[in-house]
PDB file of C-alpha atoms in Angstrom:
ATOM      1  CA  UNK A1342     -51.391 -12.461  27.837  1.00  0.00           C
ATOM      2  CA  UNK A1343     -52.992  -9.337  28.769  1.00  0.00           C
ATOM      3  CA  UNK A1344     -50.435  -6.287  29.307  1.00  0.00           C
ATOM      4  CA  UNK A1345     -51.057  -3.426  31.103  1.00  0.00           C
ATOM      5  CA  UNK A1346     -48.842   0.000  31.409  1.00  0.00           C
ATOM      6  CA  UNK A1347     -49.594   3.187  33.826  1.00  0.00           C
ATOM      7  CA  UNK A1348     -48.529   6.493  33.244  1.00  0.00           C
ATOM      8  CA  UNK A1349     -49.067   9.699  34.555  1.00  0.00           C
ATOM      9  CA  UNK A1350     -47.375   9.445  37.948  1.00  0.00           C
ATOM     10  CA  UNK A1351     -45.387  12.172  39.294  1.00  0.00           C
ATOM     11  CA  UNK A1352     -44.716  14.311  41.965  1.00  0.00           C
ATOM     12  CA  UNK A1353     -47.789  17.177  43.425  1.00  0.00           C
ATOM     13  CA  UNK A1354     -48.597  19.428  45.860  1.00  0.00           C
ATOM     14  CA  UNK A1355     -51.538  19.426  48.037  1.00  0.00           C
ATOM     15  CA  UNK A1356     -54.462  20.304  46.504  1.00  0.00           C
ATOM     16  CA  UNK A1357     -53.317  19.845  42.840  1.00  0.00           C
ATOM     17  CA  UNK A1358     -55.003  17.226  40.112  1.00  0.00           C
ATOM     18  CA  UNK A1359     -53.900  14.238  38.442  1.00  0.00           C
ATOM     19  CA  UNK A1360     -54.743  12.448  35.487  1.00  0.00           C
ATOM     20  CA  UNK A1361     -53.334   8.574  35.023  1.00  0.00           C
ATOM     21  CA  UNK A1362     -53.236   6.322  32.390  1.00  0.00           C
ATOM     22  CA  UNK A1363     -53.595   2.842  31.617  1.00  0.00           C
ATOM     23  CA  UNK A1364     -53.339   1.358  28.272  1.00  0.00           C
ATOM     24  CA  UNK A1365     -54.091  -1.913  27.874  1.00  0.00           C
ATOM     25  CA  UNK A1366     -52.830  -4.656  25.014  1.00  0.00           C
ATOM     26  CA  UNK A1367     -55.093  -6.652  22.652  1.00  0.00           C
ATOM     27  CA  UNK A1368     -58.369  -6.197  21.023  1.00  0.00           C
ATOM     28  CA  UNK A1369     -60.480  -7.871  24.116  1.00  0.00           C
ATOM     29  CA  UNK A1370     -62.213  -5.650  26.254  1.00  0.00           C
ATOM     30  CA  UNK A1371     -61.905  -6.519  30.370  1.00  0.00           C
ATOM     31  CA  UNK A1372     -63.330  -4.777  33.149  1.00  0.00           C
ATOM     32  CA  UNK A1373     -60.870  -2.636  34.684  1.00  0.00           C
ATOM     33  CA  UNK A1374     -59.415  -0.868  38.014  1.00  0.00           C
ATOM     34  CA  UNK A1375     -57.046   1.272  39.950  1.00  0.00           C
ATOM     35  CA  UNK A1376     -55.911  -0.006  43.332  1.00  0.00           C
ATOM     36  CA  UNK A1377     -53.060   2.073  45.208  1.00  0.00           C
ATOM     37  CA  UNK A1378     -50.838   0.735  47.663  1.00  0.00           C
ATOM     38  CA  UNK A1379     -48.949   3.112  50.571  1.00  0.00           C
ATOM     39  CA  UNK A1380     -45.488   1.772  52.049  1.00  0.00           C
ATOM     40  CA  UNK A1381     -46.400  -1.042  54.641  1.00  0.00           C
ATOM     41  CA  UNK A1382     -49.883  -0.991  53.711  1.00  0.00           C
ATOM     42  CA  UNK A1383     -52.239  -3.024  52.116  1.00  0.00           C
ATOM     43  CA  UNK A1384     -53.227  -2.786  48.263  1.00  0.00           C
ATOM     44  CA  UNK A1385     -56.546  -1.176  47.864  1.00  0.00           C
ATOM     45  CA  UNK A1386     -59.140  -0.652  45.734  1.00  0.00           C
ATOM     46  CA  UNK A1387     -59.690   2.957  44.274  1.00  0.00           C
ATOM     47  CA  UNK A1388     -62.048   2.507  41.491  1.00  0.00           C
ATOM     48  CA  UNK A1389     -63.563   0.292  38.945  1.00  0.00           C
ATOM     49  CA  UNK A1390     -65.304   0.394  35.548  1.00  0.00           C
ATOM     50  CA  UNK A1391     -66.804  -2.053  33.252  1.00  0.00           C
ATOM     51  CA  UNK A1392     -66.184  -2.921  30.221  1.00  0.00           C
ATOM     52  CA  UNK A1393     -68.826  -0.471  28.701  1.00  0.00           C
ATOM     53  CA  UNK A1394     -67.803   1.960  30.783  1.00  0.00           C
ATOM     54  CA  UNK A1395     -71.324   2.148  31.536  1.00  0.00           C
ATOM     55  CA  UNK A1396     -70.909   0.964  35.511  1.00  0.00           C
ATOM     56  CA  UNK A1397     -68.910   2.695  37.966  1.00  0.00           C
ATOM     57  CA  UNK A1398     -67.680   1.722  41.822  1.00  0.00           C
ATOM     58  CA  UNK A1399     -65.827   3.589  43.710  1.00  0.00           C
ATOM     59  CA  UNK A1400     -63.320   3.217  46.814  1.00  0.00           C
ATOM     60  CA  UNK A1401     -63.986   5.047  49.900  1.00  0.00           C
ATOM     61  CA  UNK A1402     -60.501   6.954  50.739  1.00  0.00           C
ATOM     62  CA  UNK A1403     -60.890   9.272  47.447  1.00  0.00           C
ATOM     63  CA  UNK A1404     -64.851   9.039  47.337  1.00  0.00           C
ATOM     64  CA  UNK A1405     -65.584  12.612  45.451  1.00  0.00           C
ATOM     65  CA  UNK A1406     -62.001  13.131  44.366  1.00  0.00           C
ATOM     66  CA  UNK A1407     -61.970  11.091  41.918  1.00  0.00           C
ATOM     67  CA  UNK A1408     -63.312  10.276  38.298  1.00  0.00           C
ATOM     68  CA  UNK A1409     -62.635   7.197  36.953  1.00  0.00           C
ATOM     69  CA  UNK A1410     -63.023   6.575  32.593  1.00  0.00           C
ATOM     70  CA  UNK A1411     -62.533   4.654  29.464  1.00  0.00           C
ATOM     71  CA  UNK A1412     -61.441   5.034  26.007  1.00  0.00           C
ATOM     72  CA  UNK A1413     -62.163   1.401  24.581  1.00  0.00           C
ATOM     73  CA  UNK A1414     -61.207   2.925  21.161  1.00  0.00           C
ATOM     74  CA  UNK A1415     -57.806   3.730  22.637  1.00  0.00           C
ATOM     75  CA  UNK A1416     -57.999   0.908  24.971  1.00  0.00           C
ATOM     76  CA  UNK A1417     -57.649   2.977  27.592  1.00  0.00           C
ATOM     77  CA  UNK A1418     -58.565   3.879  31.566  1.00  0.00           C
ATOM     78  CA  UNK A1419     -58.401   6.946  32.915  1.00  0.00           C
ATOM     79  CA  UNK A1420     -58.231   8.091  36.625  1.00  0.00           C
ATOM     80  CA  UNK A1421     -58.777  11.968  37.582  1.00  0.00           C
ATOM     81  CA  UNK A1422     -57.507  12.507  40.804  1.00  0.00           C
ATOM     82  CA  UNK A1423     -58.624  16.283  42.326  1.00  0.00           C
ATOM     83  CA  UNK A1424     -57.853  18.086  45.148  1.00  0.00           C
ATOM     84  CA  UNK A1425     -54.714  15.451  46.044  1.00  0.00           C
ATOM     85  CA  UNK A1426     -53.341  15.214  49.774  1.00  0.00           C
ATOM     86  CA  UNK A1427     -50.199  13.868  50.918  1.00  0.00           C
ATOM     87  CA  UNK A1428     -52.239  10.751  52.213  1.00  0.00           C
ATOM     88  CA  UNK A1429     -52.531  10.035  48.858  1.00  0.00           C
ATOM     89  CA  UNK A1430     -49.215   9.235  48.282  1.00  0.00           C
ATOM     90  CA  UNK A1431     -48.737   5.379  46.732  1.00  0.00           C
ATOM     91  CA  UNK A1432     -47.965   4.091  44.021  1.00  0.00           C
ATOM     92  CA  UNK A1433     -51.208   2.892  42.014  1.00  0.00           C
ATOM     93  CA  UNK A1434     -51.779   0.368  40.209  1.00  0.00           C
ATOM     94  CA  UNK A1435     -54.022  -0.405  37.083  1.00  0.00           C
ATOM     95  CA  UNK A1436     -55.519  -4.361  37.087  1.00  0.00           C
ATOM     96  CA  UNK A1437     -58.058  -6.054  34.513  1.00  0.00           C
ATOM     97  CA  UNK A1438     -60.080  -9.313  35.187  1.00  0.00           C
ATOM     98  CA  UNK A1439     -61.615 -11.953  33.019  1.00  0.00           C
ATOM     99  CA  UNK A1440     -65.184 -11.519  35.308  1.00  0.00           C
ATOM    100  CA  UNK A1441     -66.482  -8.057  36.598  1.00  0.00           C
ATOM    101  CA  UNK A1442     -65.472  -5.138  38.812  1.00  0.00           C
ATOM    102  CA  UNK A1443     -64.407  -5.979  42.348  1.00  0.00           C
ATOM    103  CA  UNK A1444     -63.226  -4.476  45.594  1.00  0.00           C
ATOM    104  CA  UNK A1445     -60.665  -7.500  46.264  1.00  0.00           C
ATOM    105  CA  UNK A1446     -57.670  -7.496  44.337  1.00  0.00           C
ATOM    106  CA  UNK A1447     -57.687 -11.335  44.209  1.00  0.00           C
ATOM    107  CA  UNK A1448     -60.121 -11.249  41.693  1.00  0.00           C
ATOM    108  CA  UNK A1449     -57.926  -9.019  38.979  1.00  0.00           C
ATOM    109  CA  UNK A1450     -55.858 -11.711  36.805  1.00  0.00           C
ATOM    110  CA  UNK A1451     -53.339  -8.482  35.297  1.00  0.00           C
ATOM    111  CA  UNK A1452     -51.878  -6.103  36.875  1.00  0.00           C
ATOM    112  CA  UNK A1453     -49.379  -3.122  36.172  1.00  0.00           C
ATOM    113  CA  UNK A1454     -46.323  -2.085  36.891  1.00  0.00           C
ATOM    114  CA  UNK A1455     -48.007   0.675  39.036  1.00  0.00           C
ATOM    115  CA  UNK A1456     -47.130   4.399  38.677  1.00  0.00           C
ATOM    116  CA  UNK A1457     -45.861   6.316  41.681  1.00  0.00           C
ATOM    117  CA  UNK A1458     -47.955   9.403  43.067  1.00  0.00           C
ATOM    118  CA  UNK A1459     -46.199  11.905  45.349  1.00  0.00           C
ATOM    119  CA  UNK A1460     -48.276  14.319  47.114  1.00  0.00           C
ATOM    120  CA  UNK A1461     -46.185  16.825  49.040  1.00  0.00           C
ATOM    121  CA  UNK A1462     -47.947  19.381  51.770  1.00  0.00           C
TER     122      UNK A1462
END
């Protein structure tokens, strides 16, 4: 069974960067992605990246804000979060599937813990 662990969570101002951190368990390679989820809102996609790292898809809430990488030797993601706003606030979650990148979490099989993001103004 696939494990998955976030780090890299904290508290920010407005306007500062972020960089988190999921490393996955296991030799097999998955395509990979960062959803966040708000208090009383729904989980949503942020970001995705292949296995290769090769293809890219991005969310449209931090569209330009964001970078999203891999490290397959270290097994694993990265998200770069710039220029952070309080609406970014949720805690965000890293997820893997067994098929390809997609914008609905029902098609991610593994899922973190999630890592909390505070952005205060």
């Amino acid at each position: 069974q696939l494990q998955l662990a976030e780090s890299g969570g904290g508290l920010v101002q407005a306007g500062d960067s972020l960089r988190l951190s999921c490393t996955a368990s296991g030799r097999k390679l998955y395509p990979m992605a960062w959803f966040r989820q708000a208090p009383g809102k729904e989980r949503v996609f942020v970001a995705g990246i292949n296995r290769s790292g090769v293809n890219k898809e991005f969310g449209g809430a931090m569209f330009g804000r964001i970078t999203i990488s891999r490290d397959n030797g270290k097994r694993t993601m990265y998200l770069q979060m710039n220029n952070l706003d309080p609406a970014d606030t949720a805690v965000y979650y890293c997820a893997a599937s067994n098929d390809f990148i997609s914008r609905d979490s029902r098609d991610y099989q593994y899922w973190g813990q999630g890592t909390q993001v505070t952005v205060s103004s």
